[in-house]
Amino acid sequence: MRLLAGLCAAIFAYLLVGVLTGHAPRSLPHRLTSNPRRTRARGRVPLSTWLDQAGASVSPAQFVGVSVGVAICAFIVVWAVSGAASVALVPAAVAGSLPRAWYARQRARVVQERVAAWPEALRDLVAHLEVPMALHGSLVELGHSGPEPLRPTWRRYATLTAALDARAALEALREQLADPVSDRIFEVLLVAHEQGASVAIDALRDLAASTTADLRLAEQIETAQLEHKIEARACVVLPFVVLVLLCSSSPPYREFYASPGGWLVIATGAVMSLGGTVIIDRLGRLPAEERVLAGRGGHR
């Protein structure tokens, strides 16, 4: 019984570390059947890049250290309140994942604001090109008068073109933004750079219209899913909240969950909850558009 409880606790700890560091294991069939080229296109973002995209001013080591520290503090507090170390395991795991959840939300907000700004930026770009203004000058102008979320991108373009040619600068910005919407837009900009801006005006106008429609649809789906996501999270968290309250107020519960049998129950429940959370996330996740235009020279 103790060996089984220890094994379950070890598996849970392994999965927890993977979730906290962003390297949760994938299933074997997925590894065997996935397309290597597709996997490279949508591969995992390094933790340092992920933090930079979220606007976090911390290093990966600091991020992991804070997450582990929060988990340890939560473990000690809940252990002191409930009197059973096993009961404190899941609340500690949840607390340890809060920094990642916070930065994930910040990263999603930054990406969403940037993507939502593309239609306005494209309409501004079309207006500049119809003046007419040169493509390079139009892109530089977006860094001064374009939508606020995209101004840093085009200011960096102006900086890069001082040392590189326009094509290399556009390629560098596409890899920095690294999302399918930006990929499509930068592909059109590269065509405009090669063949002339007049060729790309209609394509840019159509992209602005289609991107606006896609954003409106995604917002409607996200709103429709919000209530179900809240209910699903509550179903996972509430049983452990009730368990902490029972152990803090009832000695028999506290004695049982301090025993090897209690450790086994907690470990089993934690693994089942983690599995249920993964299933809920996958069922509620919108299909992610792949980066089919992710770079050149063997990266496609």
C-alpha atoms as a printed R data frame, in Angstrom:
    type eleno elety resid chain resno       x      y       z
1   ATOM     1    CA   MET     A     1   0.000  0.000   0.000
2   ATOM     2    CA   ARG     A     2   2.794  2.437   0.883
3   ATOM     3    CA   LEU     A     3   4.678  1.544  -2.308
4   ATOM     4    CA   LEU     A     4   1.579  2.231  -4.417
5   ATOM     5    CA   ALA     A     5   0.966  5.515  -2.616
6   ATOM     6    CA   GLY     A     6   4.581  6.546  -3.186
7   ATOM     7    CA   LEU     A     7   4.352  5.616  -6.874
8   ATOM     8    CA   CYS     A     8   1.182  7.688  -7.352
9   ATOM     9    CA   ALA     A     9   2.772 10.626  -5.541
10  ATOM    10    CA   ALA     A    10   5.888 10.355  -7.730
11  ATOM    11    CA   ILE     A    11   3.811 10.313 -10.934
12  ATOM    12    CA   PHE     A    12   1.855 13.331  -9.733
13  ATOM    13    CA   ALA     A    13   5.064 15.205  -8.875
14  ATOM    14    CA   TYR     A    14   6.491 14.405 -12.320
15  ATOM    15    CA   LEU     A    15   3.370 15.678 -14.083
16  ATOM    16    CA   LEU     A    16   3.266 18.756 -11.828
17  ATOM    17    CA   VAL     A    17   6.858 19.733 -12.660
18  ATOM    18    CA   GLY     A    18   6.093 19.256 -16.353
19  ATOM    19    CA   VAL     A    19   3.029 21.502 -16.166
20  ATOM    20    CA   LEU     A    20   4.854 24.200 -14.168
21  ATOM    21    CA   THR     A    21   7.819 24.333 -16.553
22  ATOM    22    CA   GLY     A    22   5.747 23.990 -19.720
23  ATOM    23    CA   HIS     A    23   7.152 20.574 -20.669
24  ATOM    24    CA   ALA     A    24   4.247 18.284 -19.883
25  ATOM    25    CA   PRO     A    25   4.730 14.869 -21.566
26  ATOM    26    CA   ARG     A    26   2.876 14.102 -24.756
27  ATOM    27    CA   SER     A    27   1.214 10.799 -25.513
28  ATOM    28    CA   LEU     A    28   3.274  8.179 -27.374
29  ATOM    29    CA   PRO     A    29   0.819  7.744 -30.287
30  ATOM    30    CA   HIS     A    30   0.971 11.497 -30.917
31  ATOM    31    CA   ARG     A    31   4.751 11.350 -31.081
32  ATOM    32    CA   LEU     A    32   4.696  8.408 -33.485
33  ATOM    33    CA   THR     A    33   1.993  9.673 -35.828
34  ATOM    34    CA   SER     A    34   2.629 13.411 -35.864
35  ATOM    35    CA   ASN     A    35   4.101 15.002 -38.948
36  ATOM    36    CA   PRO     A    36   7.692 16.157 -38.110
37  ATOM    37    CA   ARG     A    37   7.426 19.182 -40.388
38  ATOM    38    CA   ARG     A    38   4.101 20.140 -38.815
39  ATOM    39    CA   THR     A    39   5.552 19.628 -35.346
40  ATOM    40    CA   ARG     A    40   8.440 21.971 -36.117
41  ATOM    41    CA   ALA     A    41   6.038 24.610 -37.415
42  ATOM    42    CA   ARG     A    42   3.944 24.617 -34.270
43  ATOM    43    CA   GLY     A    43   6.716 23.477 -31.886
44  ATOM    44    CA   ARG     A    44   6.853 24.485 -28.278
45  ATOM    45    CA   VAL     A    45   7.996 28.006 -27.605
46  ATOM    46    CA   PRO     A    46  11.107 28.159 -25.358
47  ATOM    47    CA   LEU     A    47  10.352 29.381 -21.857
48  ATOM    48    CA   SER     A    48  12.508 32.490 -22.291
49  ATOM    49    CA   THR     A    49  10.635 33.432 -25.497
50  ATOM    50    CA   TRP     A    50   7.307 32.624 -23.853
51  ATOM    51    CA   LEU     A    51   8.084 34.958 -20.936
52  ATOM    52    CA   ASP     A    52   9.236 37.684 -23.322
53  ATOM    53    CA   GLN     A    53   5.985 37.406 -25.291
54  ATOM    54    CA   ALA     A    54   4.076 37.768 -22.012
55  ATOM    55    CA   GLY     A    55   5.974 40.957 -21.163
56  ATOM    56    CA   ALA     A    56   7.557 39.379 -18.086
57  ATOM    57    CA   SER     A    57  10.755 40.996 -16.815
58  ATOM    58    CA   VAL     A    58  12.025 37.793 -15.184
59  ATOM    59    CA   SER     A    59  14.395 35.052 -16.309
60  ATOM    60    CA   PRO     A    60  13.262 31.419 -16.711
61  ATOM    61    CA   ALA     A    61  15.190 30.485 -13.538
62  ATOM    62    CA   GLN     A    62  13.443 33.230 -11.562
63  ATOM    63    CA   PHE     A    63  10.069 32.166 -12.937
64  ATOM    64    CA   VAL     A    64  10.585 28.512 -11.964
65  ATOM    65    CA   GLY     A    65  11.987 29.551  -8.572
66  ATOM    66    CA   VAL     A    66   8.983 31.750  -7.783
67  ATOM    67    CA   SER     A    67   6.554 29.013  -8.881
68  ATOM    68    CA   VAL     A    68   8.256 26.429  -6.665
69  ATOM    69    CA   GLY     A    69   8.458 28.917  -3.771
70  ATOM    70    CA   VAL     A    70   4.744 29.727  -3.991
71  ATOM    71    CA   ALA     A    71   3.934 26.001  -4.063
72  ATOM    72    CA   ILE     A    72   6.068 25.357  -0.958
73  ATOM    73    CA   CYS     A    73   4.505 28.270   0.967
74  ATOM    74    CA   ALA     A    74   1.002 27.118   0.067
75  ATOM    75    CA   PHE     A    75   1.892 23.570   1.119
76  ATOM    76    CA   ILE     A    76   3.114 24.738   4.528
77  ATOM    77    CA   VAL     A    77   0.065 26.957   5.130
78  ATOM    78    CA   VAL     A    78  -2.514 24.347   4.130
79  ATOM    79    CA   TRP     A    79  -0.650 21.660   6.076
80  ATOM    80    CA   ALA     A    80  -0.739 23.860   9.175
81  ATOM    81    CA   VAL     A    81  -4.485 24.518   8.738
82  ATOM    82    CA   SER     A    82  -5.584 20.969   7.864
83  ATOM    83    CA   GLY     A    83  -3.064 19.002   9.888
84  ATOM    84    CA   ALA     A    84  -2.528 16.504   7.037
85  ATOM    85    CA   ALA     A    85   0.385 16.859   4.640
86  ATOM    86    CA   SER     A    86  -1.367 14.821   1.953
87  ATOM    87    CA   VAL     A    87  -4.287 17.266   1.836
88  ATOM    88    CA   ALA     A    88  -1.882 20.160   1.220
89  ATOM    89    CA   LEU     A    89  -0.451 18.587  -1.932
90  ATOM    90    CA   VAL     A    90  -3.109 19.620  -4.451
91  ATOM    91    CA   PRO     A    91  -3.570 23.203  -3.131
92  ATOM    92    CA   ALA     A    92   0.220 23.586  -3.318
93  ATOM    93    CA   ALA     A    93   0.194 22.392  -6.936
94  ATOM    94    CA   VAL     A    94  -2.590 24.839  -7.806
95  ATOM    95    CA   ALA     A    95  -0.777 27.708  -6.077
96  ATOM    96    CA   GLY     A    96   2.466 26.811  -7.861
97  ATOM    97    CA   SER     A    97   0.733 27.003 -11.229
98  ATOM    98    CA   LEU     A    98  -0.661 30.501 -10.570
99  ATOM    99    CA   PRO     A    99   2.420 32.398 -11.895
100 ATOM   100    CA   ARG     A   100   2.247 30.423 -15.130
101 ATOM   101    CA   ALA     A   101  -1.495 31.014 -15.403
102 ATOM   102    CA   TRP     A   102  -0.978 34.750 -14.823
103 ATOM   103    CA   TYR     A   103   1.715 35.109 -17.472
104 ATOM   104    CA   ALA     A   104  -0.225 32.874 -19.863
105 ATOM   105    CA   ARG     A   105  -3.172 35.219 -19.533
106 ATOM   106    CA   GLN     A   106  -0.906 38.248 -20.038
107 ATOM   107    CA   ARG     A   107   0.657 36.629 -23.103
108 ATOM   108    CA   ALA     A   108  -2.762 35.789 -24.544
109 ATOM   109    CA   ARG     A   109  -3.905 39.372 -23.933
110 ATOM   110    CA   VAL     A   110  -0.849 40.831 -25.687
111 ATOM   111    CA   VAL     A   111  -1.263 38.484 -28.661
112 ATOM   112    CA   GLN     A   112  -5.001 39.155 -28.841
113 ATOM   113    CA   GLU     A   113  -4.512 42.932 -28.766
114 ATOM   114    CA   ARG     A   114  -1.882 42.703 -31.478
115 ATOM   115    CA   VAL     A   115  -3.986 40.469 -33.716
116 ATOM   116    CA   ALA     A   116  -7.051 42.673 -33.148
117 ATOM   117    CA   ALA     A   117  -5.019 45.692 -34.282
118 ATOM   118    CA   TRP     A   118  -4.079 44.169 -37.645
119 ATOM   119    CA   PRO     A   119  -7.267 45.166 -39.561
120 ATOM   120    CA   GLU     A   120  -6.795 48.830 -38.643
121 ATOM   121    CA   ALA     A   121  -3.089 48.650 -39.476
122 ATOM   122    CA   LEU     A   122  -3.851 47.082 -42.857
123 ATOM   123    CA   ARG     A   123  -6.424 49.752 -43.678
124 ATOM   124    CA   ASP     A   124  -3.890 52.459 -42.720
125 ATOM   125    CA   LEU     A   125  -1.278 50.760 -44.880
126 ATOM   126    CA   VAL     A   126  -3.637 50.606 -47.880
127 ATOM   127    CA   ALA     A   127  -4.451 54.304 -47.415
128 ATOM   128    CA   HIS     A   128  -0.725 55.167 -47.377
129 ATOM   129    CA   LEU     A   129  -0.033 53.095 -50.478
130 ATOM   130    CA   GLU     A   130  -2.899 54.704 -52.375
131 ATOM   131    CA   VAL     A   131  -1.586 58.231 -51.699
132 ATOM   132    CA   PRO     A   132   0.812 56.949 -53.157
133 ATOM   133    CA   MET     A   133   3.593 56.362 -50.637
134 ATOM   134    CA   ALA     A   134   6.457 53.878 -50.892
135 ATOM   135    CA   LEU     A   135   5.993 50.564 -49.052
136 ATOM   136    CA   HIS     A   136   9.018 51.162 -46.825
137 ATOM   137    CA   GLY     A   137   7.816 54.624 -45.850
138 ATOM   138    CA   SER     A   138   4.301 53.317 -45.197
139 ATOM   139    CA   LEU     A   139   5.597 50.635 -42.837
140 ATOM   140    CA   VAL     A   140   7.801 53.115 -40.987
141 ATOM   141    CA   GLU     A   141   4.825 55.467 -40.643
142 ATOM   142    CA   LEU     A   142   2.852 52.665 -38.924
143 ATOM   143    CA   GLY     A   143   5.413 52.875 -36.122
144 ATOM   144    CA   HIS     A   144   4.354 56.491 -35.493
145 ATOM   145    CA   SER     A   145   0.647 56.693 -36.338
146 ATOM   146    CA   GLY     A   146  -0.497 53.056 -36.559
147 ATOM   147    CA   PRO     A   147  -2.438 51.101 -33.915
148 ATOM   148    CA   GLU     A   148  -0.707 51.233 -30.540
149 ATOM   149    CA   PRO     A   149  -0.212 47.431 -30.055
150 ATOM   150    CA   LEU     A   150   1.706 47.216 -33.359
151 ATOM   151    CA   ARG     A   151   3.792 50.378 -33.077
152 ATOM   152    CA   PRO     A   152   6.761 48.644 -31.330
153 ATOM   153    CA   THR     A   153   6.857 46.102 -34.169
154 ATOM   154    CA   TRP     A   154   7.157 48.745 -36.884
155 ATOM   155    CA   ARG     A   155   9.589 50.815 -34.856
156 ATOM   156    CA   ARG     A   156  11.775 47.739 -34.710
157 ATOM   157    CA   TYR     A   157  11.333 47.418 -38.487
158 ATOM   158    CA   ALA     A   158  12.720 50.932 -38.925
159 ATOM   159    CA   THR     A   159  15.663 50.020 -36.692
160 ATOM   160    CA   LEU     A   160  16.352 46.751 -38.509
161 ATOM   161    CA   THR     A   161  16.265 48.327 -41.960
162 ATOM   162    CA   ALA     A   162  19.090 50.619 -40.888
163 ATOM   163    CA   ALA     A   163  21.326 47.514 -40.794
164 ATOM   164    CA   LEU     A   164  19.460 44.988 -42.987
165 ATOM   165    CA   ASP     A   165  17.483 45.102 -46.192
166 ATOM   166    CA   ALA     A   166  13.695 45.364 -45.979
167 ATOM   167    CA   ARG     A   167  13.150 41.695 -46.834
168 ATOM   168    CA   ALA     A   168  15.406 40.452 -44.007
169 ATOM   169    CA   ALA     A   169  13.746 42.880 -41.578
170 ATOM   170    CA   LEU     A   170  10.271 41.586 -42.493
171 ATOM   171    CA   GLU     A   171  11.425 37.973 -42.084
172 ATOM   172    CA   ALA     A   172  12.873 38.776 -38.635
173 ATOM   173    CA   LEU     A   173   9.644 40.444 -37.504
174 ATOM   174    CA   ARG     A   174   7.559 37.522 -38.726
175 ATOM   175    CA   GLU     A   175   9.595 35.083 -36.652
176 ATOM   176    CA   GLN     A   176   9.349 37.376 -33.622
177 ATOM   177    CA   LEU     A   177   5.551 37.634 -33.775
178 ATOM   178    CA   ALA     A   178   5.185 33.931 -34.660
179 ATOM   179    CA   ASP     A   179   1.438 33.651 -35.217
180 ATOM   180    CA   PRO     A   180  -0.555 32.527 -38.299
181 ATOM   181    CA   VAL     A   181  -2.294 35.886 -38.818
182 ATOM   182    CA   SER     A   182   1.009 37.752 -38.895
183 ATOM   183    CA   ASP     A   183   2.478 35.072 -41.180
184 ATOM   184    CA   ARG     A   184  -0.177 35.712 -43.830
185 ATOM   185    CA   ILE     A   185   0.243 39.476 -43.635
186 ATOM   186    CA   PHE     A   186   4.027 39.375 -43.810
187 ATOM   187    CA   GLU     A   187   3.837 37.006 -46.784
188 ATOM   188    CA   VAL     A   188   1.789 39.612 -48.657
189 ATOM   189    CA   LEU     A   189   4.223 42.333 -47.595
190 ATOM   190    CA   LEU     A   190   7.126 40.276 -48.925
191 ATOM   191    CA   VAL     A   191   5.308 39.883 -52.246
192 ATOM   192    CA   ALA     A   192   4.688 43.640 -52.287
193 ATOM   193    CA   HIS     A   193   8.372 44.239 -51.606
194 ATOM   194    CA   GLU     A   194   9.366 42.006 -54.558
195 ATOM   195    CA   GLN     A   195   6.713 42.899 -57.139
196 ATOM   196    CA   GLY     A   196   5.540 46.363 -56.149
197 ATOM   197    CA   ALA     A   197   3.012 47.711 -53.667
198 ATOM   198    CA   SER     A   198   0.274 48.147 -56.290
199 ATOM   199    CA   VAL     A   199   0.090 44.365 -56.695
200 ATOM   200    CA   ALA     A   200  -0.630 43.827 -52.975
201 ATOM   201    CA   ILE     A   201  -3.197 46.577 -52.291
202 ATOM   202    CA   ASP     A   202  -6.226 44.406 -53.078
203 ATOM   203    CA   ALA     A   203  -4.748 41.480 -51.125
204 ATOM   204    CA   LEU     A   204  -4.156 43.715 -48.103
205 ATOM   205    CA   ARG     A   205  -7.705 45.049 -48.286
206 ATOM   206    CA   ASP     A   206  -9.119 41.495 -48.445
207 ATOM   207    CA   LEU     A   207  -6.894 40.448 -45.531
208 ATOM   208    CA   ALA     A   208  -8.266 43.297 -43.413
209 ATOM   209    CA   ALA     A   209 -11.852 42.169 -44.101
210 ATOM   210    CA   SER     A   210 -11.191 38.460 -43.493
211 ATOM   211    CA   THR     A   211  -9.184 39.097 -40.311
212 ATOM   212    CA   THR     A   212 -12.001 41.254 -38.929
213 ATOM   213    CA   ALA     A   213 -14.524 38.467 -39.596
214 ATOM   214    CA   ASP     A   214 -12.266 35.854 -37.972
215 ATOM   215    CA   LEU     A   215 -11.797 37.991 -34.869
216 ATOM   216    CA   ARG     A   216 -15.537 38.558 -34.526
217 ATOM   217    CA   LEU     A   217 -16.228 34.803 -34.765
218 ATOM   218    CA   ALA     A   218 -13.489 33.926 -32.239
219 ATOM   219    CA   GLU     A   219 -14.901 36.473 -29.768
220 ATOM   220    CA   GLN     A   220 -18.397 34.974 -30.065
221 ATOM   221    CA   ILE     A   221 -17.076 31.444 -29.448
222 ATOM   222    CA   GLU     A   222 -14.985 32.567 -26.464
223 ATOM   223    CA   THR     A   223 -17.993 34.298 -24.897
224 ATOM   224    CA   ALA     A   224 -20.160 31.211 -25.374
225 ATOM   225    CA   GLN     A   225 -17.526 29.003 -23.682
226 ATOM   226    CA   LEU     A   226 -16.845 31.239 -20.670
227 ATOM   227    CA   GLU     A   227 -19.612 29.919 -18.384
228 ATOM   228    CA   HIS     A   228 -18.763 26.277 -19.131
229 ATOM   229    CA   LYS     A   229 -15.069 26.864 -18.408
230 ATOM   230    CA   ILE     A   230 -15.849 28.428 -15.021
231 ATOM   231    CA   GLU     A   231 -18.115 25.511 -14.093
232 ATOM   232    CA   ALA     A   232 -15.491 22.966 -15.161
233 ATOM   233    CA   ARG     A   233 -12.774 24.624 -13.051
234 ATOM   234    CA   ALA     A   234 -15.106 24.756 -10.051
235 ATOM   235    CA   CYS     A   235 -15.829 21.021 -10.344
236 ATOM   236    CA   VAL     A   236 -12.093 20.294 -10.129
237 ATOM   237    CA   VAL     A   237 -11.237 22.689  -7.286
238 ATOM   238    CA   LEU     A   238 -14.249 22.478  -4.932
239 ATOM   239    CA   PRO     A   239 -13.741 18.856  -3.736
240 ATOM   240    CA   PHE     A   240 -10.266 19.716  -2.444
241 ATOM   241    CA   VAL     A   241 -11.528 22.903  -0.777
242 ATOM   242    CA   VAL     A   242 -14.157 20.847   1.055
243 ATOM   243    CA   LEU     A   243 -11.492 18.299   1.994
244 ATOM   244    CA   VAL     A   244  -9.295 20.996   3.580
245 ATOM   245    CA   LEU     A   245 -12.271 22.280   5.589
246 ATOM   246    CA   LEU     A   246 -13.165 18.761   6.777
247 ATOM   247    CA   CYS     A   247  -9.614 17.972   7.875
248 ATOM   248    CA   SER     A   248  -9.251 21.296   9.676
249 ATOM   249    CA   SER     A   249 -12.448 20.751  11.677
250 ATOM   250    CA   SER     A   250 -12.657 16.972  12.147
251 ATOM   251    CA   PRO     A   251  -9.873 14.884  13.798
252 ATOM   252    CA   PRO     A   252 -11.063 11.547  12.250
253 ATOM   253    CA   TYR     A   253 -10.716 12.961   8.726
254 ATOM   254    CA   ARG     A   254  -7.329 14.416   9.621
255 ATOM   255    CA   GLU     A   255  -6.088 11.097  11.031
256 ATOM   256    CA   PHE     A   256  -7.224  9.134   7.983
257 ATOM   257    CA   TYR     A   257  -5.634 11.460   5.423
258 ATOM   258    CA   ALA     A   258  -2.398 11.471   7.412
259 ATOM   259    CA   SER     A   259  -2.234  7.668   7.018
260 ATOM   260    CA   PRO     A   260  -0.833  5.759   3.984
261 ATOM   261    CA   GLY     A   261  -4.386  5.050   2.844
262 ATOM   262    CA   GLY     A   262  -5.149  8.746   2.881
263 ATOM   263    CA   TRP     A   263  -2.026  9.480   0.844
264 ATOM   264    CA   LEU     A   264  -3.178  6.940  -1.718
265 ATOM   265    CA   VAL     A   265  -6.660  8.500  -1.928
266 ATOM   266    CA   ILE     A   266  -5.202 11.995  -2.366
267 ATOM   267    CA   ALA     A   267  -2.663 10.873  -4.970
268 ATOM   268    CA   THR     A   268  -5.336  9.005  -6.933
269 ATOM   269    CA   GLY     A   269  -7.737 11.938  -6.734
270 ATOM   270    CA   ALA     A   270  -5.011 14.379  -7.781
271 ATOM   271    CA   VAL     A   271  -4.035 12.309 -10.829
272 ATOM   272    CA   MET     A   272  -7.699 11.940 -11.804
273 ATOM   273    CA   SER     A   273  -8.262 15.692 -11.381
274 ATOM   274    CA   LEU     A   274  -5.195 16.486 -13.463
275 ATOM   275    CA   GLY     A   275  -6.391 14.084 -16.155
276 ATOM   276    CA   GLY     A   276  -9.871 15.602 -16.037
277 ATOM   277    CA   THR     A   277  -8.414 19.110 -16.380
278 ATOM   278    CA   VAL     A   278  -6.425 18.044 -19.449
279 ATOM   279    CA   ILE     A   279  -9.546 16.486 -21.001
280 ATOM   280    CA   ILE     A   280 -11.622 19.594 -20.252
281 ATOM   281    CA   ASP     A   281  -8.981 21.844 -21.810
282 ATOM   282    CA   ARG     A   282  -8.763 19.710 -24.929
283 ATOM   283    CA   LEU     A   283 -12.530 19.516 -25.353
284 ATOM   284    CA   GLY     A   284 -12.894 23.274 -24.951
285 ATOM   285    CA   ARG     A   285  -9.830 24.270 -26.957
286 ATOM   286    CA   LEU     A   286 -10.428 25.938 -30.289
287 ATOM   287    CA   PRO     A   287  -8.561 24.356 -33.212
288 ATOM   288    CA   ALA     A   288  -5.215 26.132 -33.470
289 ATOM   289    CA   GLU     A   289  -4.295 27.415 -36.894
290 ATOM   290    CA   GLU     A   290  -0.916 26.066 -37.937
291 ATOM   291    CA   ARG     A   291   1.923 28.288 -39.125
292 ATOM   292    CA   VAL     A   292   2.147 26.951 -42.677
293 ATOM   293    CA   LEU     A   293   4.111 30.060 -43.696
294 ATOM   294    CA   ALA     A   294   6.601 29.883 -40.816
295 ATOM   295    CA   GLY     A   295   9.784 31.055 -42.467
296 ATOM   296    CA   ARG     A   296  11.687 30.134 -45.578
297 ATOM   297    CA   GLY     A   297  14.587 28.016 -46.542
298 ATOM   298    CA   GLY     A   298  13.472 24.711 -45.169
299 ATOM   299    CA   HIS     A   299  11.248 26.023 -42.430
300 ATOM   300    CA   ARG     A   300   8.047 25.624 -44.368
